[in-house]
CSV table of C-alpha atoms in Angstrom, one decimal:
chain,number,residue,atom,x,y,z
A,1394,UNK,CA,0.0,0.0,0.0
A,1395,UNK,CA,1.1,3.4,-1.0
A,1396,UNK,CA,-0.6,7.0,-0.1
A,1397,UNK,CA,1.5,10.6,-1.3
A,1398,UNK,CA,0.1,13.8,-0.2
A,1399,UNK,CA,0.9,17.3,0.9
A,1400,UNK,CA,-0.2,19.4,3.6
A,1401,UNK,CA,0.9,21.9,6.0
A,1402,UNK,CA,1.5,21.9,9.5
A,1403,UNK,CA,1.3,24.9,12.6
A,1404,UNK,CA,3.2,24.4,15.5
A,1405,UNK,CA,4.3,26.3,18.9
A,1406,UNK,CA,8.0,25.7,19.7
A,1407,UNK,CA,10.3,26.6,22.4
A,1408,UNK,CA,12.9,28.7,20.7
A,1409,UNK,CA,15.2,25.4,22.6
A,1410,UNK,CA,14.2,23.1,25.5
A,1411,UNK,CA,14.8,25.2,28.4
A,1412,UNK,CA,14.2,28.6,27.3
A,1413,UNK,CA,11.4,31.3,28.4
A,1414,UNK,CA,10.6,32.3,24.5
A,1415,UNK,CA,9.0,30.6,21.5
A,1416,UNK,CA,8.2,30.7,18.2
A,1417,UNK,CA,5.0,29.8,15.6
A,1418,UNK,CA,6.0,28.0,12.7
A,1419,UNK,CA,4.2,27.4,9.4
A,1420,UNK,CA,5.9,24.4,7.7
A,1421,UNK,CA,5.2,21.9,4.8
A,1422,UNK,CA,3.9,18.7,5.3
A,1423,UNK,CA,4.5,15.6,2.7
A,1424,UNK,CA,2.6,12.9,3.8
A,1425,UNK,CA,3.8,9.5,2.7
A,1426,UNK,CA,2.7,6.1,3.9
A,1427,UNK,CA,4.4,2.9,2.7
A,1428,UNK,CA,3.6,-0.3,4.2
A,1429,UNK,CA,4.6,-4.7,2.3
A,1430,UNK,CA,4.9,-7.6,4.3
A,1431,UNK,CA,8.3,-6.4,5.7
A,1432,UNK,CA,8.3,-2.8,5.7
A,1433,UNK,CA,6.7,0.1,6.9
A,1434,UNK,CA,7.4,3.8,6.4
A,1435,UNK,CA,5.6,6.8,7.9
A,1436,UNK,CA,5.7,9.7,9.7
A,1437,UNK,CA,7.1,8.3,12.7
A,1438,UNK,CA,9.3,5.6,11.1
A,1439,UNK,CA,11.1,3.2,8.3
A,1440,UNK,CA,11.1,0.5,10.2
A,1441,UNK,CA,12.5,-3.2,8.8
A,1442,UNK,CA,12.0,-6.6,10.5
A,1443,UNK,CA,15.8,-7.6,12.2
A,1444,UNK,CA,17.1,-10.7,12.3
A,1445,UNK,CA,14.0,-12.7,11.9
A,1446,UNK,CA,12.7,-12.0,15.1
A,1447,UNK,CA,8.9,-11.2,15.2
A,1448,UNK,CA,9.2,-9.0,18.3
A,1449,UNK,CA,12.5,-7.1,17.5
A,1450,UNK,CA,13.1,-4.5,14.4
A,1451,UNK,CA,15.2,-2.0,13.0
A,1452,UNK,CA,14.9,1.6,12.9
A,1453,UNK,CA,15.8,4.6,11.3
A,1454,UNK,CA,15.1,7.7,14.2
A,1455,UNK,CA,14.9,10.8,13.6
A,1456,UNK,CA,14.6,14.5,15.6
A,1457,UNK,CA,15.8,18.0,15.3
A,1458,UNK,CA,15.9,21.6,16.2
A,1459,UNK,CA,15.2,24.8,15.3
A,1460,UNK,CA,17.2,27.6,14.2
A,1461,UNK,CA,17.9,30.7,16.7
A,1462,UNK,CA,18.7,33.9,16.4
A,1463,UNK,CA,20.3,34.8,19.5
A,1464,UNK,CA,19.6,38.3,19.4
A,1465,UNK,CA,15.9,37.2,19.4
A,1466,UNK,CA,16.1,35.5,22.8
A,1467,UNK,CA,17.1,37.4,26.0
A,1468,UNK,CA,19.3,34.6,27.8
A,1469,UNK,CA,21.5,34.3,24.6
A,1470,UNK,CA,22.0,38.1,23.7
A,1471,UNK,CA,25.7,38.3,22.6
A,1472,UNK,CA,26.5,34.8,22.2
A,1473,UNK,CA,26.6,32.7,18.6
A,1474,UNK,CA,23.4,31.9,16.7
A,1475,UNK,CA,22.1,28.1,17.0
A,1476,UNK,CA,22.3,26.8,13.7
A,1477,UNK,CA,19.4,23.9,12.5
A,1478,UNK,CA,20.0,20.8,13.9
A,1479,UNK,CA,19.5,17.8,12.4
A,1480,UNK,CA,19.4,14.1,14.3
A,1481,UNK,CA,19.3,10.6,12.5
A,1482,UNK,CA,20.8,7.0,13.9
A,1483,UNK,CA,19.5,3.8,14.1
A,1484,UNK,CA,16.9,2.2,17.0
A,1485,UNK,CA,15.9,-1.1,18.0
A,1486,UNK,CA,12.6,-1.8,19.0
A,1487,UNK,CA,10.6,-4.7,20.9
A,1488,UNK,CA,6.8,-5.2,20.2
A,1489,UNK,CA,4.9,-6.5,22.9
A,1490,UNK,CA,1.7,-6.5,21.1
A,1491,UNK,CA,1.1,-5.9,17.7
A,1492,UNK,CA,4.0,-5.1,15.3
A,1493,UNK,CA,4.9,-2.3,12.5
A,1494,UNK,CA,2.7,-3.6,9.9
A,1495,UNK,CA,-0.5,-3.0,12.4
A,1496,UNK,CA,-2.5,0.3,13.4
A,1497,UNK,CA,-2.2,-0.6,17.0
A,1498,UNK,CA,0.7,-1.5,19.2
A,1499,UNK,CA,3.0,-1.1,22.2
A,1500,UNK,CA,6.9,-1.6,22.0
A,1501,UNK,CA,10.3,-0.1,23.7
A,1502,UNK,CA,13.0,0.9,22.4
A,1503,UNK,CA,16.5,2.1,22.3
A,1504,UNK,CA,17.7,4.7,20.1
A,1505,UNK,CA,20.9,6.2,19.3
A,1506,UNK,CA,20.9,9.8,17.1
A,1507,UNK,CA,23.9,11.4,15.8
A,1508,UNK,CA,23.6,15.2,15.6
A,1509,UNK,CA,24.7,17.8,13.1
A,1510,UNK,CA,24.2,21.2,13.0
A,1511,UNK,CA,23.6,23.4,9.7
A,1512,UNK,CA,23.8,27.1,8.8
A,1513,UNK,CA,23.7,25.3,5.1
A,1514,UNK,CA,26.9,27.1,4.3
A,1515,UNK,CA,28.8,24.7,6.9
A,1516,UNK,CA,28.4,21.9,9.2
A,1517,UNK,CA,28.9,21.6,12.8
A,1518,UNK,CA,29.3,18.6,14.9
A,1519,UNK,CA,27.0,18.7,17.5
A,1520,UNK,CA,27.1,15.7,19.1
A,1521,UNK,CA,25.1,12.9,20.0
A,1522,UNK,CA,21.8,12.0,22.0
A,1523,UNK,CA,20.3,8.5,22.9
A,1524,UNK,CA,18.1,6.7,25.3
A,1525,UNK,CA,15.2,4.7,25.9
A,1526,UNK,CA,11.2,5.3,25.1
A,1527,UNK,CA,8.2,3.7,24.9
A,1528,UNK,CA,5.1,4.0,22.4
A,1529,UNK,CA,1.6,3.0,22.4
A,1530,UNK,CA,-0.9,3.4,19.7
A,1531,UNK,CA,-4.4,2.5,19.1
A,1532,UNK,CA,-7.0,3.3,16.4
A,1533,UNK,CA,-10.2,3.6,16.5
A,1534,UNK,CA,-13.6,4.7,14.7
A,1535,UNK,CA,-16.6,6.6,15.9
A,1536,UNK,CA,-19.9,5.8,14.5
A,1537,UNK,CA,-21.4,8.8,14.6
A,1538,UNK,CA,-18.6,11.4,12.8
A,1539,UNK,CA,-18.9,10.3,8.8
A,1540,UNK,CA,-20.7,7.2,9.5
A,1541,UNK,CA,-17.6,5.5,11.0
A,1542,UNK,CA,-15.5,5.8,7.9
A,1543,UNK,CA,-13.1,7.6,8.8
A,1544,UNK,CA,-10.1,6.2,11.3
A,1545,UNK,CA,-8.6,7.5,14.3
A,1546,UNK,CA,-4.9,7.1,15.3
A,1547,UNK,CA,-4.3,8.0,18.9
A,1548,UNK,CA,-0.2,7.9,19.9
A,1549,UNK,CA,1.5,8.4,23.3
A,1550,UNK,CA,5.4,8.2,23.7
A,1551,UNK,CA,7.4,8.4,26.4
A,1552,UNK,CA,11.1,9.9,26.1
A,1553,UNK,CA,14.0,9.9,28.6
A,1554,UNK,CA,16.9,11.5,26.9
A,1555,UNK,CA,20.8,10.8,27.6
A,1556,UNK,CA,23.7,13.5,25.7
A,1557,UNK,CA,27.3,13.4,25.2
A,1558,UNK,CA,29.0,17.0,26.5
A,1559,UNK,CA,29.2,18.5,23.0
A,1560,UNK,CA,25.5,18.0,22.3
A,1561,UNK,CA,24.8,19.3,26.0
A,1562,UNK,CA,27.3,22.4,25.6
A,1563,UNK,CA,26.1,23.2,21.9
A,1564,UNK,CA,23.0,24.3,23.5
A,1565,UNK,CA,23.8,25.4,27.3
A,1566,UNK,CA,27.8,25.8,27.4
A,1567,UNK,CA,28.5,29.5,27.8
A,1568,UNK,CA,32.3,30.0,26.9
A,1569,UNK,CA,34.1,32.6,29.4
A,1570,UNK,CA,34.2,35.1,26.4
A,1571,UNK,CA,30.2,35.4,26.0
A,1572,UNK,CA,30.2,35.5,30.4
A,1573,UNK,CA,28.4,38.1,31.8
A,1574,UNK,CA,27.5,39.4,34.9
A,1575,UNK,CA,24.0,37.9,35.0
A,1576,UNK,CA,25.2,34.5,32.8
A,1577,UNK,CA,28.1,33.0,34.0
A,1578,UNK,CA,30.5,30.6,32.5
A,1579,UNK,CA,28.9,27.3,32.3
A,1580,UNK,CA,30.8,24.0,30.6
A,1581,UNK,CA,27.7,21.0,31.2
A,1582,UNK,CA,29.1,17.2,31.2
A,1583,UNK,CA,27.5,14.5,29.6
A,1584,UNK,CA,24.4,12.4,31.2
A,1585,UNK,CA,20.7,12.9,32.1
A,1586,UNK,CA,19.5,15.1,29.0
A,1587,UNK,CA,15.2,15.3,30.7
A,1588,UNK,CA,12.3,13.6,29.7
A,1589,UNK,CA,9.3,14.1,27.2
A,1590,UNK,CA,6.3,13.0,27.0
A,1591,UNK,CA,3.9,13.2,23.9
A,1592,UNK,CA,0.4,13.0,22.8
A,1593,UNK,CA,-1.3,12.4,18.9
A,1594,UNK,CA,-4.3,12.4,17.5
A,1595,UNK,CA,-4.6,11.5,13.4
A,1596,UNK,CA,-7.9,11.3,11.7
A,1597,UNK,CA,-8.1,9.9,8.0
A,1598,UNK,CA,-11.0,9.9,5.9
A,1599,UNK,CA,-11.2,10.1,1.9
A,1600,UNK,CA,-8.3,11.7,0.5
A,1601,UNK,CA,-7.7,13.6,3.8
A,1602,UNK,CA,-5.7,13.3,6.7
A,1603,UNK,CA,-5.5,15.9,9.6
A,1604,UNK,CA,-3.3,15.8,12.7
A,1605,UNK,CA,-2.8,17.3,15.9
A,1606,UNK,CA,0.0,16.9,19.0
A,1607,UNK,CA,1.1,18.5,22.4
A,1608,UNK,CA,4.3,17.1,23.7
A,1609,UNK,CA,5.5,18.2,27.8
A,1610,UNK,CA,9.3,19.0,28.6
A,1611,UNK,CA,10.7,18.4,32.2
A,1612,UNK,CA,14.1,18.9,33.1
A,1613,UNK,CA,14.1,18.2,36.6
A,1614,UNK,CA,17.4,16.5,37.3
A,1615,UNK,CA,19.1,17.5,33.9
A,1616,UNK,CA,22.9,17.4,33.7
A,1617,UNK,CA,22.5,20.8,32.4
A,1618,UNK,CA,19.9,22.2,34.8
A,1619,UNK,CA,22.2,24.9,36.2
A,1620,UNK,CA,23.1,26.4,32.7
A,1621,UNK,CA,22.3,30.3,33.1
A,1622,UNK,CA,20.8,29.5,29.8
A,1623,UNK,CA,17.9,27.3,30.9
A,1624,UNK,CA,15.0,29.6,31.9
A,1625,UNK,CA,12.4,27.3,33.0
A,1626,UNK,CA,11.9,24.0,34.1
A,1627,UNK,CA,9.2,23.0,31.6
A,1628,UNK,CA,6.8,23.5,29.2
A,1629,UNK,CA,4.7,22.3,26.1
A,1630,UNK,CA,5.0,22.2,22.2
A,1631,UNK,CA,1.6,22.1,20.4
A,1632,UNK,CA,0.9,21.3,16.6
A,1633,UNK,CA,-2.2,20.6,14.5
A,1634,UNK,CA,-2.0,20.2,10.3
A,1635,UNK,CA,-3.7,18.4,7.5
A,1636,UNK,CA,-2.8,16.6,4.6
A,1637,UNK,CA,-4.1,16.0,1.0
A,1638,UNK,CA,-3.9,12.8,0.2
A,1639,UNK,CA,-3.5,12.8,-4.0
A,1640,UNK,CA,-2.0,9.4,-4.4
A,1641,UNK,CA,-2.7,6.1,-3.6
A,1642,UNK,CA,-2.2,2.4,-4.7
């Protein structure tokens, strides 16, 4: 089975986990859904069946960040601009019910991400993240919005995030030439990067898809929790989009 669209998607970002300001974005959404006997690509995953285990598989994971303009946020005045970051490594998940090729199931996994940083006039390596998580999906119809044809995809994930010192300094370090008065030098070691939790809500029907999310930082007990750069101790990203669907097979 094979569905192309194109959408577009609205979302609420911290300007970086940890800081006070945020930002609205307006982005374009491809939507592409790829699913045989031993595959399955969507927009949470290319996932592969690993050696012949039907519980275990191979992933490709994926994350980033946005780009900031220090001058546009208070705790970084003075200091360098954080360029796009852009995360990719492999994972290894464990079904406990269901598998890739279904709509509903619960696994954990392990992944490991390696992170570069783009002005795209150079490339900066920024280090690398990892950790464990947990997902559960399950869809669902309801009778009585468009007869039941449509389907509902509810998702919940559950990060906790480990960083090597570059990733954790690209962010937080303050080097003793941007040290102020009020934002001292900081260097962060490697460790406990905070957790993440996230909700979804996807609802096809026709041609269309739409989707929504809200996902909840806390960085109680981050390696990097004293950084003069982190403002707060939490907060939430929100998103909601839609999708034309103008291809399928």
């Amino acid at each position: 089975k094979l569905d192309v669209g194109i959408g577009a998607f609205v979302m609420q970002l911290p300007q970086y986990v940890g800081s006070v300001q945020s930002d609205a974005y307006l982005v374009p959404l491809p939507y592409v859904y790829y699913l045989d006997e031993n595959i399955k690509i969507d927009r949470n995953q290319f996932s592969g069946k690993l050696l012949q285990n039907n519980h275990l598989y191979l992933d490709l994971s994926a994350s980033g960040g946005v780009k900031v303009n220090s001058e546009d946020n208070n705790a970084r005045a003075d200091m360098p601009d954080l360029d796009w970051v852009f995360e990719l490594g492999p994972s290894i998940k464990y079904y406990f019910t269901g598998s890739p090729q279904q709509t509903s199931f619960f696994y954990a996994e392990f992944f490991t991400r390696k992170a570069t940083a783009t002005d795209f006039r150079s490339i900066t390596n920024a280090g690398w993240r990892y950790g464990p998580s947990a997902t559960y999906q399950k869809d669902f119809s309801l009778a009585y919005i468009d007869q039941g044809k449509g389907e509902f995809e509810f998702t919940t994930r559950l990060n906790v995030n480990f960083s090597d010192a570059r990733y954790l300094n690209y962010y937080y370090g303050v080097p003793n030439e941007y040290s102020q008065q009020n934002r001292e030098k900081y260097n962060s070691r490697g460790g406990y990067a905070g957790s993440d939790i996230s909700f979804g809500l996807t609802y096809k029907v026709n041609s269309w898809w739409f989707a929504s999310f809200a996902r909840y930082y806390n960085l109680t007990g981050a390696e990097y929790h004293d950084s003069p750069l982190v403002k707060r101790n939490s907060h939430w990203s929100l998103g909601i989009g839609a999708s034309w669907i103008f291809y399928s097979r």
